[in-house]
CSV table of C-alpha atoms in Angstrom, one decimal:
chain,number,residue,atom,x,y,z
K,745,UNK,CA,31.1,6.5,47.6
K,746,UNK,CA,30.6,9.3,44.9
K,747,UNK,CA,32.4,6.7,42.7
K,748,UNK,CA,29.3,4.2,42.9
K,749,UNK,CA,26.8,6.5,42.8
K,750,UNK,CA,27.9,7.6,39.7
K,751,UNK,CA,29.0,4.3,38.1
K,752,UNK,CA,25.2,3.5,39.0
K,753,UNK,CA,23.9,6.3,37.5
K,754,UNK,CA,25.9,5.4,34.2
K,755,UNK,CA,24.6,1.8,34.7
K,756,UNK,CA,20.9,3.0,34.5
K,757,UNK,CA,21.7,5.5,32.3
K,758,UNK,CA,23.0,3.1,29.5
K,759,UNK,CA,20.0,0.5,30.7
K,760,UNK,CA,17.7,2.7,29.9
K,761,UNK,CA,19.2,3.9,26.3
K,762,UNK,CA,19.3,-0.5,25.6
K,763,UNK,CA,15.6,-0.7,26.6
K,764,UNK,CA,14.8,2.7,24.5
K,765,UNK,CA,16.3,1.5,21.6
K,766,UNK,CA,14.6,-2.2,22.0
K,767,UNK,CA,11.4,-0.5,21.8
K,768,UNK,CA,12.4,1.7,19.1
K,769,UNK,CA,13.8,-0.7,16.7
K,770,UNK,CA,11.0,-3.3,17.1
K,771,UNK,CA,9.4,-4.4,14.1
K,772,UNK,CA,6.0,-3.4,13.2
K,773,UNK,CA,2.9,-5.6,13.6
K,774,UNK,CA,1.5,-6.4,10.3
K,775,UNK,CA,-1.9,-5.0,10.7
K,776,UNK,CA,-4.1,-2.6,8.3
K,777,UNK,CA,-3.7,0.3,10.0
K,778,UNK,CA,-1.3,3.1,10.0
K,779,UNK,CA,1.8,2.5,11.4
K,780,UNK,CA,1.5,-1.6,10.7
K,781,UNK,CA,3.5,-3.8,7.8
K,782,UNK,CA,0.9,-4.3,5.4
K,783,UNK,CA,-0.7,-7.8,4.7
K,784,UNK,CA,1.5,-9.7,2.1
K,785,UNK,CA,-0.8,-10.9,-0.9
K,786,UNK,CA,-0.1,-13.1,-4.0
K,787,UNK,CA,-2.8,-12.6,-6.8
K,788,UNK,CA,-2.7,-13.6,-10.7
K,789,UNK,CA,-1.7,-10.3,-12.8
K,790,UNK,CA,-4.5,-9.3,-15.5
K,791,UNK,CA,-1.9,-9.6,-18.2
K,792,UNK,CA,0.0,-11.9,-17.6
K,793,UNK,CA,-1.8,-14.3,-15.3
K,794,UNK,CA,1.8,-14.6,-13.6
K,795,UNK,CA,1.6,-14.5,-9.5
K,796,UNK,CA,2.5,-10.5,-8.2
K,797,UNK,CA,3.2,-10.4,-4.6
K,798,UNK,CA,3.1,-7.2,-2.5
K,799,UNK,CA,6.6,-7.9,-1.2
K,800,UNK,CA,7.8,-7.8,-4.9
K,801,UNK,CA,7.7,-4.0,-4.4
K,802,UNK,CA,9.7,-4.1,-0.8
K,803,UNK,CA,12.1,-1.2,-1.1
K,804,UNK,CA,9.5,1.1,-3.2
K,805,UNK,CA,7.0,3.3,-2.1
K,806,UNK,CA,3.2,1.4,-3.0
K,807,UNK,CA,0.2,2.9,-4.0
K,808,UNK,CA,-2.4,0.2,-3.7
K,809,UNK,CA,-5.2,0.9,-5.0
K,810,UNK,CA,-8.3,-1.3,-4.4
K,811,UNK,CA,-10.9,-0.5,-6.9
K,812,UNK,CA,-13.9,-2.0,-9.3
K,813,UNK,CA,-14.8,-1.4,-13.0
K,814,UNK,CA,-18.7,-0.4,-11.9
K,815,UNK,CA,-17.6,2.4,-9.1
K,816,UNK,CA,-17.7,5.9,-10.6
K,817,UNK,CA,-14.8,7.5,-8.5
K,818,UNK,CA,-12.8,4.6,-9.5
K,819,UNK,CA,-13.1,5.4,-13.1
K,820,UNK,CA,-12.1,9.3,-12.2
K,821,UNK,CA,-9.1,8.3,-10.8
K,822,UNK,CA,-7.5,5.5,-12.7
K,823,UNK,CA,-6.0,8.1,-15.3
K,824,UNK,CA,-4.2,9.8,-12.6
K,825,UNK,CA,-2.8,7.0,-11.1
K,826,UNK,CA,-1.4,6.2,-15.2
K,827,UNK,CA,-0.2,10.0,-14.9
K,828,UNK,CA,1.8,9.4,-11.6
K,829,UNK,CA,3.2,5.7,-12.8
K,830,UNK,CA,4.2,7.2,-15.8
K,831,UNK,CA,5.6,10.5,-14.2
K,832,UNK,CA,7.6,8.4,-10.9
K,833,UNK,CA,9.6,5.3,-12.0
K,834,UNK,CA,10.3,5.0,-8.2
K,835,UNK,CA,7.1,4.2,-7.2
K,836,UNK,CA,4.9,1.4,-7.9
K,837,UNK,CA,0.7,1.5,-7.9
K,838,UNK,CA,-0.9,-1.4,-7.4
K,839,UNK,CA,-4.0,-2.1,-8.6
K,840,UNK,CA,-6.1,-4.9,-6.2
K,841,UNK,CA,-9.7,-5.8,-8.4
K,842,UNK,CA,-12.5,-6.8,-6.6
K,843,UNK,CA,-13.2,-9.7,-9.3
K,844,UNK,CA,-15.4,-11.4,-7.7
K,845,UNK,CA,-17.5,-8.1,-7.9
K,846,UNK,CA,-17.3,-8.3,-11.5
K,847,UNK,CA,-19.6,-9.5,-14.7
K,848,UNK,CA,-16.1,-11.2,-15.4
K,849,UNK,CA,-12.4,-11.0,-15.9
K,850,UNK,CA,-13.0,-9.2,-19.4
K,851,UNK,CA,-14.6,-6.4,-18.4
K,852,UNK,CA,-11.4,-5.7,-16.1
K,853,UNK,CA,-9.7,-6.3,-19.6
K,854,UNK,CA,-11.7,-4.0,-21.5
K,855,UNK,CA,-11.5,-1.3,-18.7
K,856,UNK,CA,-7.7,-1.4,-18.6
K,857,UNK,CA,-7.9,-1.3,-22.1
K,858,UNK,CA,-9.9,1.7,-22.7
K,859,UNK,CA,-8.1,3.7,-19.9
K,860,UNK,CA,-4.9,2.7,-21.2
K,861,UNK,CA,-3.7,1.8,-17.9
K,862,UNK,CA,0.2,-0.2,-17.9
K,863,UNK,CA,0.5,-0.2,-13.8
K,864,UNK,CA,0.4,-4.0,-12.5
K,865,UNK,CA,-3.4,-4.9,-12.0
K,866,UNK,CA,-4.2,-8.1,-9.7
K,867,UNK,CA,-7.4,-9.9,-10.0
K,868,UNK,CA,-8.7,-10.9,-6.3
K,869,UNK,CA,-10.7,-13.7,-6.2
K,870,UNK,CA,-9.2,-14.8,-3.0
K,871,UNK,CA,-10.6,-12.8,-0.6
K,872,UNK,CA,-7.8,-10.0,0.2
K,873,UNK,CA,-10.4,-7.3,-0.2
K,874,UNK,CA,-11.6,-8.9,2.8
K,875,UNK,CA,-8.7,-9.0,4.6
K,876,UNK,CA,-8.1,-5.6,4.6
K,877,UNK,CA,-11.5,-4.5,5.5
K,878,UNK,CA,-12.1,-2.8,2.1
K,879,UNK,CA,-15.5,-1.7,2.8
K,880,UNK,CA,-15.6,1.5,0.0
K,881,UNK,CA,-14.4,1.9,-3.1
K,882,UNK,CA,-11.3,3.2,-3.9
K,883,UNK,CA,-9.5,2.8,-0.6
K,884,UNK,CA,-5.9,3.1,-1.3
K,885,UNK,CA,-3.2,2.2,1.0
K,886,UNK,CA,0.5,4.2,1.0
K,887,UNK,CA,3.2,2.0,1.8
K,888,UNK,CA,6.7,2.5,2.5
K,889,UNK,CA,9.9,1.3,1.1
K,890,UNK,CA,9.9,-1.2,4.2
K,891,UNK,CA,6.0,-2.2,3.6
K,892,UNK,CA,4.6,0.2,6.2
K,893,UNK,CA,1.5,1.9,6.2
K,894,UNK,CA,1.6,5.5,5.9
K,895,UNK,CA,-1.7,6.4,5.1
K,896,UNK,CA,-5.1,5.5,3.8
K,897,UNK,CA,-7.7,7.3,1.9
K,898,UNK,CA,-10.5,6.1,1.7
K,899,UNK,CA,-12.4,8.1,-1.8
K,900,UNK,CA,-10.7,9.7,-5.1
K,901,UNK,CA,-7.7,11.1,-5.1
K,902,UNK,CA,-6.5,13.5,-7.7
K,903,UNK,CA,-2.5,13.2,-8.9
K,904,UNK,CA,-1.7,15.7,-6.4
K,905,UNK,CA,-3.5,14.3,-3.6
K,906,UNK,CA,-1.4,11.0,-4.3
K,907,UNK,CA,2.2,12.6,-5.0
K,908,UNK,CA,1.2,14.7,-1.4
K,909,UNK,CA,0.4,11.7,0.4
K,910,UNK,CA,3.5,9.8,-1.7
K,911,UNK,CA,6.0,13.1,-0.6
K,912,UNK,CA,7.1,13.7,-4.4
């Protein structure tokens, strides 16, 4: 008798670490909140007018960045966001333009231009502002290596606000 009752506790025992590690190991919703894979996107680079995906950065930590040429605290942090691209090969920013916001596509040009900035910009005409509920600008999304969400900021963020909320 003391034979099944402990078989059946093992039984349970090792159901219960199977349904554990289920729930564990599930993969995340995509979503735009924390915790969720973050929307996939395909928009035309600035300078290159090639196609850049968000998934062309899976397996490196994302800044992305949705900003405008007309919002001041965009214009602050921009320079920053050059400084930490430059600084942290391993990480990617990703700049999303609300274009459609825009005089037109050169003043994005002449912006990039005068900041100096090299970190991929995308030009969204498409709507993905939209889809991630980008109601202020900046927001910026951190992403994980596996296209998670780990946080998002909505205002300026200084270089060591983003290498904090990056862990560098």
């Amino acid at each position: 008798m003391m034979k099944k009752m402990l078989a059946a506790t093992f039984l349970l025992f090792l159901v219960g670490v199977a349904v554990w590690n289920f729930a564990v190991q599930k993969e995340a919703e995509i979503g735009i909140e924390k915790g969720d894979k973050a929307p996939d996107f395909t928009l035309s680079s600035l300078k290159s007018g090639k196609d850049v995906s968000l998934s062309d950065f899976k397996g490196r930590k994302v800044l992305l960045n949705f900003w405008a040429t007309w919002c001041k605290p965009c214009q602050i942090e921009m320079p920053a966001m050059e400084e930490l691209q430059n600084e942290h090969q391993d990480i990617t920013v990703l700049a999303v333009n609300f274009t459609s916001s825009e005089k037109n596509q050169q003043a994005v040009e002449t912006f990039a231009e005068r900041h100096g900035l090299t970190f991929p910009i995308v030009l969204d005409q498409e709507g993905i502002n939209a889809k991630y509920e980008i109601f202020s600008y900046p927001t910026t999304y951190v992403i994980d290596e596996n296209g998670i969400i780990e946080d998002i900021v909505l205002g300026t963020m200084t270089k060591k606000d983003m290498e904090e909320k990056l862990g560098l």
